[in-house]
Short mmCIF file of C-alpha atoms in Angstrom, two decimals:
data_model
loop_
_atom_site.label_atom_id
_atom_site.label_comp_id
_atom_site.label_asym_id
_atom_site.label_seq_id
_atom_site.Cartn_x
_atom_site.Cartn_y
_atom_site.Cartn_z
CA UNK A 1 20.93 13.83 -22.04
CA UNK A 2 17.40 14.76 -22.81
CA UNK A 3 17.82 17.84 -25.45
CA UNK A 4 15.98 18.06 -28.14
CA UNK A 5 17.24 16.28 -31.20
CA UNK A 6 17.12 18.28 -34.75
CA UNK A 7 17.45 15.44 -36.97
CA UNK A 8 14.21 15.02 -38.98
CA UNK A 9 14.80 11.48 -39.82
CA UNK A 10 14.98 10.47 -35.80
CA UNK A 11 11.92 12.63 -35.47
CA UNK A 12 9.88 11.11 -38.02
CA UNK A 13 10.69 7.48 -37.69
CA UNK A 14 10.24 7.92 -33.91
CA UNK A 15 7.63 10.06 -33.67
CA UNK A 16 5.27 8.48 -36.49
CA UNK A 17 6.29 5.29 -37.21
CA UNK A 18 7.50 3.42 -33.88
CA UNK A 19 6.11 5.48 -31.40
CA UNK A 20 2.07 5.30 -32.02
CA UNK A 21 3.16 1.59 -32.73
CA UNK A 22 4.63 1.06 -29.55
CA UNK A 23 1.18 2.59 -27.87
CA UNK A 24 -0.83 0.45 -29.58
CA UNK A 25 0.94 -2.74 -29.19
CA UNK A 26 0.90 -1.95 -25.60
CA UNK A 27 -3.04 -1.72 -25.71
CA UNK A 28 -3.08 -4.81 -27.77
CA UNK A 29 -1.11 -6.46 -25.09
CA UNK A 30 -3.50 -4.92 -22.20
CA UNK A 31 -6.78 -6.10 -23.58
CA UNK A 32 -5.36 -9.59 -25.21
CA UNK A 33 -3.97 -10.38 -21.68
CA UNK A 34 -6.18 -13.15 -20.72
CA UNK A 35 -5.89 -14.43 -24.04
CA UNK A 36 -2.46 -14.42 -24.88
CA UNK A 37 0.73 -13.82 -23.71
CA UNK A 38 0.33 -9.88 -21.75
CA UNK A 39 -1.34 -8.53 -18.82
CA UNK A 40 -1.18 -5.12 -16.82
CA UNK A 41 2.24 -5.10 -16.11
CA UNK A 42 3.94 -5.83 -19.65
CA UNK A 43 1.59 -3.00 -21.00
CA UNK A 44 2.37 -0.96 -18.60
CA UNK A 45 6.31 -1.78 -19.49
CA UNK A 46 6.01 -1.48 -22.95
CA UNK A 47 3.76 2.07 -23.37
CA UNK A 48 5.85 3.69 -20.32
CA UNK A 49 8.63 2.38 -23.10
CA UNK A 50 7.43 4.00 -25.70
CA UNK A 51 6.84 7.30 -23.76
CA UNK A 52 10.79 7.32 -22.74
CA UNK A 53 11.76 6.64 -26.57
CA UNK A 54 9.67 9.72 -27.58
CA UNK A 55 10.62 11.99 -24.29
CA UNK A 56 14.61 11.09 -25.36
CA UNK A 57 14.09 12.27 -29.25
CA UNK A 58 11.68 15.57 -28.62
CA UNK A 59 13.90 16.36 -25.35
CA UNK A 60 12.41 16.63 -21.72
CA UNK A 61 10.83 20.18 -21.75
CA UNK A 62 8.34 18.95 -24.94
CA UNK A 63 7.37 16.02 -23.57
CA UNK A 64 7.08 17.22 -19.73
CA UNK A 65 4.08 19.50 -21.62
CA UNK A 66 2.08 16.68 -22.85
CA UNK A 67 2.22 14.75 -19.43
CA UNK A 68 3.56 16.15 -16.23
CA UNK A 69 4.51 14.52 -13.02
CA UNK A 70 0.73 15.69 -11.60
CA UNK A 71 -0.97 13.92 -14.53
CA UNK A 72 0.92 10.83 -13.95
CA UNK A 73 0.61 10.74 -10.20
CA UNK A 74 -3.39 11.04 -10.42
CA UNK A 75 -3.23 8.33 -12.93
CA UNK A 76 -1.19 5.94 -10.34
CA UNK A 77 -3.00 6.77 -7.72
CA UNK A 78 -6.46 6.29 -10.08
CA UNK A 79 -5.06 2.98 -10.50
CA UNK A 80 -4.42 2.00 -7.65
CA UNK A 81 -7.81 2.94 -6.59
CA UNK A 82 -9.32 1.05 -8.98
CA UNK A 83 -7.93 -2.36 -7.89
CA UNK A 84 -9.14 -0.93 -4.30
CA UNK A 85 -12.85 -0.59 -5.08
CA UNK A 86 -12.58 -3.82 -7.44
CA UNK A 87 -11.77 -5.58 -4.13
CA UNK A 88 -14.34 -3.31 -2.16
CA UNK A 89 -17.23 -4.03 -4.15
CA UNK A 90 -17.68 -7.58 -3.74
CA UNK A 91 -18.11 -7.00 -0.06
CA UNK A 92 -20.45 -5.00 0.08
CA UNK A 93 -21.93 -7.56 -2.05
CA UNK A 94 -21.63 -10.04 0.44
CA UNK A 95 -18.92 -11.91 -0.69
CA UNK A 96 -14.70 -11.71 1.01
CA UNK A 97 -12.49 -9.13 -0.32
CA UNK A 98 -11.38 -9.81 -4.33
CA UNK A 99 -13.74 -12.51 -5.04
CA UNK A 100 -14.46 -11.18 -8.73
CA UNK A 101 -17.57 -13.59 -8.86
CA UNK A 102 -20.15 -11.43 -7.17
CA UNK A 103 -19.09 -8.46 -9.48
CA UNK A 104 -22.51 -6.91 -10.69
CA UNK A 105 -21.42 -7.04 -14.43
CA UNK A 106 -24.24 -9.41 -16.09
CA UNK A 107 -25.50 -6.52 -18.27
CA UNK A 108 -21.93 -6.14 -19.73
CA UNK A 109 -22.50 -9.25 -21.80
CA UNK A 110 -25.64 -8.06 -23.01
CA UNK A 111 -24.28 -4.68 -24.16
CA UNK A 112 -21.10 -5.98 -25.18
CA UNK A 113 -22.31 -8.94 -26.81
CA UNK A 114 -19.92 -12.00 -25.84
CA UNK A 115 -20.05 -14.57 -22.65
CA UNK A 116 -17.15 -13.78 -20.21
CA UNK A 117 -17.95 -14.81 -16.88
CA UNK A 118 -17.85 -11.72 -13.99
CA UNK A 119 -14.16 -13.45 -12.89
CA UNK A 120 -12.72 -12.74 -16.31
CA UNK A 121 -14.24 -9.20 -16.27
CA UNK A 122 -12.67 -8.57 -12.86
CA UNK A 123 -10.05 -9.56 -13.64
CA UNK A 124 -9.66 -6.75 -16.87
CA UNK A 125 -10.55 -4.41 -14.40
CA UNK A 126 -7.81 -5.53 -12.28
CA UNK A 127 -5.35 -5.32 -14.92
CA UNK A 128 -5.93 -2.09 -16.41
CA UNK A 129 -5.99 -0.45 -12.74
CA UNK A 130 -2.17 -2.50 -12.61
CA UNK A 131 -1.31 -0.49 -16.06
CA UNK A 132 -2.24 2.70 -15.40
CA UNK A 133 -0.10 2.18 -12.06
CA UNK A 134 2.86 0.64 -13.57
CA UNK A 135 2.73 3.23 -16.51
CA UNK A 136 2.43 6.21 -14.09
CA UNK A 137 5.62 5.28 -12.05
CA UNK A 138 8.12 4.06 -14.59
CA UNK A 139 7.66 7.46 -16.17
CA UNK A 140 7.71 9.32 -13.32
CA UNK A 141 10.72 7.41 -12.23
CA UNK A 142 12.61 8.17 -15.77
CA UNK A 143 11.07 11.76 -15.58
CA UNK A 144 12.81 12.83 -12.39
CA UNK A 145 16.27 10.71 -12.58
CA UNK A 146 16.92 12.41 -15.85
CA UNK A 147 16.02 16.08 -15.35
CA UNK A 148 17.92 16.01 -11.80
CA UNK A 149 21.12 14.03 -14.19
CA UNK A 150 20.80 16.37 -16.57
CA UNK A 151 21.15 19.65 -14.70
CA UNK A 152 24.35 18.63 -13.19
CA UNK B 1 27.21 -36.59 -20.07
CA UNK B 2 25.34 -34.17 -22.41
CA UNK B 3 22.16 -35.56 -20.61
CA UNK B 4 23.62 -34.22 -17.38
CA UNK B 5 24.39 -31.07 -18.71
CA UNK B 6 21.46 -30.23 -20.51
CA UNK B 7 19.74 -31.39 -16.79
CA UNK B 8 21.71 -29.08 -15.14
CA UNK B 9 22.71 -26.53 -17.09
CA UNK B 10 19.99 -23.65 -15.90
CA UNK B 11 21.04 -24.68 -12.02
CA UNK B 12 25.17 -23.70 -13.33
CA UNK B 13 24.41 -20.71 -14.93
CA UNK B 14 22.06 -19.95 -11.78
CA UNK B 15 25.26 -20.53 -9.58
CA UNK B 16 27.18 -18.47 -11.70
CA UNK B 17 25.26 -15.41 -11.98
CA UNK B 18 24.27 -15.19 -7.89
CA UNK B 19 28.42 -15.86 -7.34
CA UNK B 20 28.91 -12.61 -9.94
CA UNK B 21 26.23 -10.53 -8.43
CA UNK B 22 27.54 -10.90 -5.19
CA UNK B 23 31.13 -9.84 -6.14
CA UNK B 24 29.91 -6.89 -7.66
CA UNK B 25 28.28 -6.08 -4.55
CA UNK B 26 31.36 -6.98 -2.80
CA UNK B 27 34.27 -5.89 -4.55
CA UNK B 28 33.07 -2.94 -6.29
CA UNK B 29 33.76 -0.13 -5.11
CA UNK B 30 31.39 1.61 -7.13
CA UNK B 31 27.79 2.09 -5.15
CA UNK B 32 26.37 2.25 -9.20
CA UNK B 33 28.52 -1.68 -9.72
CA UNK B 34 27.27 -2.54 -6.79
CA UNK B 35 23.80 -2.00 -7.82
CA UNK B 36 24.13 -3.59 -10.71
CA UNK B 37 25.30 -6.52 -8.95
CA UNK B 38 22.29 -6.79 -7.44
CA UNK B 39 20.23 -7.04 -10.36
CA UNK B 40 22.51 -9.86 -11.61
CA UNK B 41 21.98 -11.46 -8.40
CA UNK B 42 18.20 -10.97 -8.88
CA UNK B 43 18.57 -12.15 -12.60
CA UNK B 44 19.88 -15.30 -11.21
CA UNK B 45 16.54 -15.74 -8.68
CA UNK B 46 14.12 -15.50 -12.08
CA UNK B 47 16.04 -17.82 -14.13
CA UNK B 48 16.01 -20.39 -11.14
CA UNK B 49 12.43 -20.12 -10.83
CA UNK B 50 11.71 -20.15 -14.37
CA UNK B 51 13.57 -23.08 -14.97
CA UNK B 52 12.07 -25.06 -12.34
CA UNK B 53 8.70 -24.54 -13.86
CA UNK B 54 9.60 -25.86 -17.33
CA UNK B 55 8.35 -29.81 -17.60
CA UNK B 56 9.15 -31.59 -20.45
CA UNK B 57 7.46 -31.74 -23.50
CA UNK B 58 4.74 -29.26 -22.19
CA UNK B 59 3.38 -25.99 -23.51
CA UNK B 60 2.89 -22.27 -22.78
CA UNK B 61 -0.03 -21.76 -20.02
CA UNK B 62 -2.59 -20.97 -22.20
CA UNK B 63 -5.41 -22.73 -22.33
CA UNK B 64 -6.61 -23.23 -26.19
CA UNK B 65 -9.73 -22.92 -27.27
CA UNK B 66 -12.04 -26.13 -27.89
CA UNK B 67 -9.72 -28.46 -25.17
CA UNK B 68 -11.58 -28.87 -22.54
CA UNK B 69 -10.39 -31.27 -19.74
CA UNK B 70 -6.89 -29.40 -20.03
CA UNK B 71 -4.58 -31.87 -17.86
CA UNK B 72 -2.04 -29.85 -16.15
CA UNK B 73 0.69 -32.18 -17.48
CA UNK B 74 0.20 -30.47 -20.93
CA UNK B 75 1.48 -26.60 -19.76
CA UNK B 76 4.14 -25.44 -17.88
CA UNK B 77 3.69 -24.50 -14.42
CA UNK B 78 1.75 -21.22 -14.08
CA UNK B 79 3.08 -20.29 -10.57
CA UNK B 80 6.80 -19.32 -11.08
CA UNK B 81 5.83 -17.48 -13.78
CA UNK B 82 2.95 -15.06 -11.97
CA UNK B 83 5.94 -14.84 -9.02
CA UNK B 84 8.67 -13.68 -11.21
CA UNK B 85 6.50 -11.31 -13.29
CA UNK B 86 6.11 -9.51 -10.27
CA UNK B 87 9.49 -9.58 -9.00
CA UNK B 88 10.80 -8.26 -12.53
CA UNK B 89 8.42 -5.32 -11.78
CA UNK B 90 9.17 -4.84 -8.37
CA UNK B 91 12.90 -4.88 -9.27
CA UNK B 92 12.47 -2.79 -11.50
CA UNK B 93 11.21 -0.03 -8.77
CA UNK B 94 14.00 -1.22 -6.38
CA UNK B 95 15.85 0.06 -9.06
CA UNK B 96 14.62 3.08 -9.36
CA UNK B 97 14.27 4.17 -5.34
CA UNK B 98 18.13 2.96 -5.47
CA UNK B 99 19.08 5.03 -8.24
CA UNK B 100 17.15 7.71 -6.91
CA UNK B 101 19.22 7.90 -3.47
CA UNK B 102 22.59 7.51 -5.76
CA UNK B 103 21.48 10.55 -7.42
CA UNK B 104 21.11 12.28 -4.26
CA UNK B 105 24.24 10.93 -2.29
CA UNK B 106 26.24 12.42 -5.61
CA UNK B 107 24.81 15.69 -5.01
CA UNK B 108 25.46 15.78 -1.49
CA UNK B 109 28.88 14.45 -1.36
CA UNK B 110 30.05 14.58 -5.10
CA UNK B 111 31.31 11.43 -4.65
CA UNK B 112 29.89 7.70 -5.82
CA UNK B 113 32.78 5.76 -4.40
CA UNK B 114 32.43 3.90 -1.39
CA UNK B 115 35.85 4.50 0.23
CA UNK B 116 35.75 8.24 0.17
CA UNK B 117 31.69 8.22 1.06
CA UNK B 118 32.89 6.23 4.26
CA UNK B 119 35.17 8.72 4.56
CA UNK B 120 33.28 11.84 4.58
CA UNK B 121 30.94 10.37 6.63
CA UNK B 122 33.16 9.66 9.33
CA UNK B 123 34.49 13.31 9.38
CA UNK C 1 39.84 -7.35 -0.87
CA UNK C 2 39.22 -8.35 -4.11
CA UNK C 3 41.31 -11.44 -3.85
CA UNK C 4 39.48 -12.14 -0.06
CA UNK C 5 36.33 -11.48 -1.73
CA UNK C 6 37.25 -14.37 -4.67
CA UNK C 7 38.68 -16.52 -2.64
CA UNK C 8 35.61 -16.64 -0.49
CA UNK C 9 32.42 -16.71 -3.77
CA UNK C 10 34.70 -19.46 -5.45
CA UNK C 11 34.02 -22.37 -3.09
CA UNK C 12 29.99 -20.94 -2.93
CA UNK C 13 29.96 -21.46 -6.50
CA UNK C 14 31.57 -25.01 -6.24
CA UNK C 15 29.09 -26.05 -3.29
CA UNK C 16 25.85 -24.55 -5.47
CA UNK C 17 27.13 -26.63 -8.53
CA UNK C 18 27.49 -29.17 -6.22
CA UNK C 19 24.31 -29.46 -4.39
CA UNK C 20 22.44 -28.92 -7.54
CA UNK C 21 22.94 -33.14 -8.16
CA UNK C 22 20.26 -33.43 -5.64
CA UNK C 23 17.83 -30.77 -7.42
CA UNK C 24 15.19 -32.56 -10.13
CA UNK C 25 16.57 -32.14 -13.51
CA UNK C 26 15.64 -30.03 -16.35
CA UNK C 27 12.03 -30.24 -17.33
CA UNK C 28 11.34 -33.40 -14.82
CA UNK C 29 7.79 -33.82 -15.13
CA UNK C 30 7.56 -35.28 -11.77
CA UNK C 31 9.61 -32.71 -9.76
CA UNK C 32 7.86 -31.97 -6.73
CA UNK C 33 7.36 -28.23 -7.94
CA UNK C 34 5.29 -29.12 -10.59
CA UNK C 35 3.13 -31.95 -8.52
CA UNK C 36 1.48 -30.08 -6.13
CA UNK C 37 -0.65 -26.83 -6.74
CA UNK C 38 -0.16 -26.45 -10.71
CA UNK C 39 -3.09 -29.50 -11.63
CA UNK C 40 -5.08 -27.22 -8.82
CA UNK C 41 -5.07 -23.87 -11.01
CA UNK C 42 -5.52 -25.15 -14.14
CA UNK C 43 -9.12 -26.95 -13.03
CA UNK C 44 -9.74 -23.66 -11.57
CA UNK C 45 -9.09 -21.62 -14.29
CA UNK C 46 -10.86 -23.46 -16.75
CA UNK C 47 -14.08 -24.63 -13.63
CA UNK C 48 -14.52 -20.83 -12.43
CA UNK C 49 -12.70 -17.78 -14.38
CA UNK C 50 -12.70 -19.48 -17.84
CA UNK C 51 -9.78 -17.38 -19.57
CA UNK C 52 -7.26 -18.76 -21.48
CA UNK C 53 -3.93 -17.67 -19.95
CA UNK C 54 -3.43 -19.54 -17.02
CA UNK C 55 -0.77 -16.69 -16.11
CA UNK C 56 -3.55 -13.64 -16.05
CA UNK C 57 -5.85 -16.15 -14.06
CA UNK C 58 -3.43 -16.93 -11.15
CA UNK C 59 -1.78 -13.67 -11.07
CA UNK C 60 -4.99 -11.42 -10.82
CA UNK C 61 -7.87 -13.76 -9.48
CA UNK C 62 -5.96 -16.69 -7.33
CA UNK C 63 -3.58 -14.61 -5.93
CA UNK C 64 -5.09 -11.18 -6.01
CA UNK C 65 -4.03 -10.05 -2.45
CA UNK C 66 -0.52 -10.38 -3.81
CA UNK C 67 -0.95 -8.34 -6.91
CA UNK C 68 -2.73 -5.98 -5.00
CA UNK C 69 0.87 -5.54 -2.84
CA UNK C 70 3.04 -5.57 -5.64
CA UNK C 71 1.44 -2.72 -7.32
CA UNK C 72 1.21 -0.47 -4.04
CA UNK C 73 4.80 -1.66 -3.79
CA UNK C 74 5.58 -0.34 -7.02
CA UNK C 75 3.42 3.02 -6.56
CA UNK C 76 4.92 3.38 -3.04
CA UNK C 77 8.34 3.09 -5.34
CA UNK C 78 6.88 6.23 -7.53
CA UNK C 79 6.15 8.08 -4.33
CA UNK C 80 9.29 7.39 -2.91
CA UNK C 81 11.64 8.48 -6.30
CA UNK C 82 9.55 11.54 -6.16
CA UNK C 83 10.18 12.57 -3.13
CA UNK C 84 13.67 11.59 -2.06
CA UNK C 85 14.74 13.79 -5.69
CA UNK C 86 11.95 16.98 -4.95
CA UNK C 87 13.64 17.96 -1.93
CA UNK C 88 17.14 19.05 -3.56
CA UNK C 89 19.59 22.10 -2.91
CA UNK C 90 18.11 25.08 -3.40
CA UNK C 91 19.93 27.16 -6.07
CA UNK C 92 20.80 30.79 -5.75
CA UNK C 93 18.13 31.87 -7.63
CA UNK C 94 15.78 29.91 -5.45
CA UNK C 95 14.68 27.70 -7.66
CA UNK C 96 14.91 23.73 -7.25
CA UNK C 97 17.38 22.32 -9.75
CA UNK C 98 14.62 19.74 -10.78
CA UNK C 99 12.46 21.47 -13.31
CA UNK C 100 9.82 19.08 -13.35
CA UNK C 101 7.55 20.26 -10.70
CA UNK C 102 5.49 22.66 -13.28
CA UNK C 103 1.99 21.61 -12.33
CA UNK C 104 -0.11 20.03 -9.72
CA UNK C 105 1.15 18.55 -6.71
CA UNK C 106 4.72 19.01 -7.24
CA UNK C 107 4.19 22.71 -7.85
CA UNK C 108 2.52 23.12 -5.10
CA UNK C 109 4.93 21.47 -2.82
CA UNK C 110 7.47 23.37 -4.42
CA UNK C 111 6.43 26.84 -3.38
CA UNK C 112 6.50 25.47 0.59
#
């Protein structure tokens, strides 16, 4: 089910064309979530997509080398954590638990040079700790159902 | 008459699809159709929240830019749609922790069929 | 069982066709779904967070304890898949039969 493929057509279309697409529509759909259509857990959907669709053309061994299950289960758990501490942080600021409002993210404005109030900040933060969770376990899940199929 | 269907159409098809999940779950003797019954099933739960959040002549929840004093009679309602983007994702991991325990019941008992699981369970 | 099974969802379709008169129709703008809390977010969204997509706003800001479930719901999922299928048969060679537990945690479980 996951061998690799020899066909240099496949490769090339997959591995040049659609898949660095597919990554960076995904990040396009990440950081244009509170302004279109997206958020964490489309991106997540549609880069742990485009992962799968390059793990099923260069086989499971090749793409097991580029990110293994320990890489991906730091990254869940990193986003996971990240959501934790956003909610943390704003009581130690003196505010309840997830209230985005207290944030201490004025300077970001400054730096990055546009007016987003701390909510809409948070909530980016929020989001991309929700992606790198979502990411993380849909490959993880596709990882280990296939190699376990596969050696039947 | 076409007014009445095209009121009531997303509530039939809703009917439909739970009364197919559940005889997949049912009938089937496959544990594999019977998961896939329950994703009909939970199919049918999304498009009956979806469609109750549609209002007529109203737009996608996005706020544009330059419209301030947005009424809320101009988008659709925001609320089934946050609820059932999570429940796609979490079905989508119910999924996978089910498909994961098929894969392990077939390597313990070599065997996805319900009868003869029942069976070798009772021995 | 089959024909028990239709016999019995056939009438549950009839009575949800049925009952579904008394439901609002299709795109009612006065069904009581769409009355209550919806005018509520959108004044918040545009009063306080000031994004455009209503959906982002409510999902990560409104109800941010719920998000915050669903995604340790959905890494508890990952957790779960990885180890109900880490913990196989051991072959005779004494290797697991998954051979995706090359490096970090896994590998180290593995060796236990």
């Amino acid at each position: 089910m996951t061998e690799q493929h020899d066909s240099i057509i496949l490769n090339f279309v997959v591995r040049v064309l659609l898949v660095p697409f597919i990554f960076v529509f995904g990040l396009y759909v990440l950081v244009h979530g509170e302004a279109s259509p997206g958020g964490g857990f489309q991106a997540g959907a549609i880069v742990a997509a485009g992962l799968v669709l390059a793990r099923l053309t260069a086989g499971a061994e090749h793409g097991e080398s580029r990110l293994s299950t320990g890489v991906l289960v730091w990254l869940a758990s990193a986003g996971i954590t990240i959501y934790l501490v956003t909610g943390i942080v704003p009581m130690l600021m003196g505010a309840s638990y997830l209230d985005y409002g207290v944030l201490p993210l004025e300077w970001f404005n400054a730096v990055a040079g546009h007016e987003r109030t701390n909510r809409a900040m948070g909530i980016f933060i929020v989001e991309a700790g929700i992606f790198m969770g979502v990411f993380s376990v849909l490959v993880i899940m596709y990882d280990h159902l296939t190699q376990r199929l596969s050696d039947d | 008459m076409i007014d009445e269907i095209a009121a009531r159409f997303p509530y039939w098809a809703t009917a439909v699809l739970i009364v197919i999940g559940l005889y997949g779950m049912i009938a089937k003797r496959s544990l594999v159709k019977k998961l896939i019954g329950m994703n009909i099933l939970q199919s049918a739960i999304i498009l009956f929240f979806v469609a109750g959040s549609l209002r007529e002549g109203a737009s996608v929840p996005i706020l544009f830019e330059g419209a301030p004093g947005a009424r809320a009679e101009d988008f659709v309602n925001p609320l089934p749609h946050v609820l059932m983007l999570t429940a796609i994702v979490v079905g989508v991991a119910i999924t996978g922790v089910a498909l994961a325990f098929l894969v392990r019941l077939r390597e313990e008992f070599g065997t996805l069929d319900e009868e003869s699981l029942l069976e070798q369970v009772r021995r | 069982m089959r024909w028990l099974t239709a016999v019995l969802l056939i009438p549950l379709a009839a009575l949800l066709i049925y009952v579904s008169g008394d439901l609002p129709d299709r795109g009612d703008p006065d069904a009581p779904a769409n009355l209550h809390i919806s005018p509520e977010l959108v004044a918040l969204t545009e009063r306080d967070i000031k994004i455009p997509n209503l959906v982002s706003a409510v999902l990560a800001d409104v109800r941010g304890y719920d998000t915050l479930g669903e995604t340790l719901v959905i890494f508890t999922a990952g957790l779960a898949v990885l180890l109900v299928l880490m913990r196989g048969p051991r072959r005779a060679d004494g290797t697991r039969p998954s051979a995706n537990t090359r490096s970090g945690p896994s590998a180290r479980s593995r060796d236990r």
